[in-house]
């Protein structure tokens, strides 16, 4: 999103507003349209304020973080000072949006100001708003618009699918007018004393399909701001921030504050209500298995309850049968969970979508790390059936037994690549040729190795099953031997990015090698060579390690996965460098990443462009990055774990 959009996030709700606090509902200069979104649907598509029939101009454009503020005035000239000033403040809550508009007269005599707010709700699914040129048939849709005593309600029905948006105001509007477009215009005539003022409180309640909770709109933006401060304070309580490295401390504080708001609802195996890390806003304010697991792992030493909730939610969503459209197989951990209309009717496969080769081993890695860190053997025993099913998937459907490695194939209806680099051309040779057939991605094999070892430890210590533990330990040792034989490229002293369907090495030099350090898959000699190679100039941009080393034909600094710099990728690399004793290199990567955070308001974005620091003194944004992403928010915590305050 560009600076023409401003994002407000709370749980599964977010609002994208423009410079005046308006919602136009159309694409601007950024990659995402404006609106109020709840559970994958747009519940406000227009929210446009006028003063005396005209659009006001910004005196102070929208600014702020958890709440936004702006100052507006009626259009005028140097010799005609504005008759009034509008102070606008906005916030989002759980399935809600609240705004205060304070109108202050600038005249020494009584005056009348006519305010109008044009509102609409189109209930468009997020997948309809993406730039992939797809269209979706939606037959039998019925829309309603009902005038209320204090506002208006918009309703949407398609078969059994029902949702609505209620707009109310205090004081109530003097009139609700039709516009001829389906939108409604709320109108107030405000009589102001000399230099007097009036305030409107506007509240929006979104009720998506299936919502059964009792919901309340915040009293005001300031009340919501207080609630957010309290929530963020809870996330930071007890965390020891490094005083000797204040920039890292500030990035950790910013990251924890973002994690506090990036929590979405989920359900555990026994129906218990949970809150788990969402992947990121705007596109991915949903549970994504891989993202939630890595976020929870980074935060584990500081906020272990995130891992406990994530493990329970993913156990509850674990596949129990084979389903080709959703790529489900028994024991597989879900990749993505969506609640929107298109997912509900099966028009996109992402209601519960299992197109990930690495979420299942990561589930086991996080379970082992959580039990080791907390000593919570009760959770280990509770999730034992789920963990054993995940191991069985890796050995059987996943391919460890038949192919020797975890394997995935492109899914026509979903993802072409099913590892963390999931864009279509991400798994490629140095010349850019895409891998074909059954792909065996290097990073996923590292996760599988770590999963086998950690689950063996849990089996031995918590499940008291030494025989099963020994079987897993042997499987891990065999995988390590195979990997170093099949993936290592002696002429380049580096592991291949993947093997293709014919077993050929996919020879791009990629950052995934750093994940092998984190998982401990490489022998020490190989690991040290790889770690130092990642710090050479073609890999290391000065802001972090590139996803693909520069100089290869496949490299592009503005490619999503073929040359950009990802904070969470670099966090894993830093943990891996520290694991192999490469502490100077770990500090170099950590300092680069924190410098990038400092240059971007202490908040790390999902991804940065791969341009080098030697030619660009500031990090160059990646144009379509999530503004708030849970893995990036948790990355400074991983750096703190890896290098402390050094």
XYZ file of C-alpha atoms in Angstrom, residues 494-495 509-517 527-542 544-549 569-570 572-574 576-577 582 585 588-589:
44
model
C 26.308 -24.424 -1.894
C 23.068 -26.433 -1.694
C 21.736 -19.634 -5.248
C 18.961 -18.758 -2.801
C 18.499 -17.646 0.788
C 16.733 -20.908 1.634
C 20.192 -22.248 2.425
C 20.063 -20.134 5.568
C 16.973 -22.069 6.684
C 19.115 -25.216 6.563
C 21.404 -23.598 9.131
C 27.154 -24.950 7.336
C 30.069 -22.585 7.963
C 30.769 -22.336 4.227
C 27.122 -21.551 3.485
C 26.828 -19.025 6.306
C 29.819 -17.018 5.138
C 28.651 -17.216 1.512
C 25.343 -15.565 2.467
C 27.269 -12.482 3.624
C 29.018 -11.922 0.289
C 28.001 -8.873 -1.722
C 25.753 -10.632 -4.252
C 23.611 -12.057 -1.453
C 23.859 -9.357 1.217
C 22.285 -6.057 0.206
C 23.265 -4.139 3.334
C 19.595 -8.081 4.658
C 20.185 -11.245 2.665
C 18.466 -11.334 -0.720
C 16.151 -14.208 -1.567
C 18.258 -14.796 -4.681
C 21.877 -13.776 -5.138
C 13.723 -14.988 6.030
C 16.610 -13.004 7.490
C 15.700 -17.467 10.321
C 19.099 -16.952 8.693
C 20.337 -15.033 11.748
C 20.928 -20.286 11.830
C 24.189 -18.345 11.739
C 28.957 -17.588 13.081
C 27.862 -12.805 10.620
C 25.901 -8.197 10.699
C 22.555 -9.442 9.382
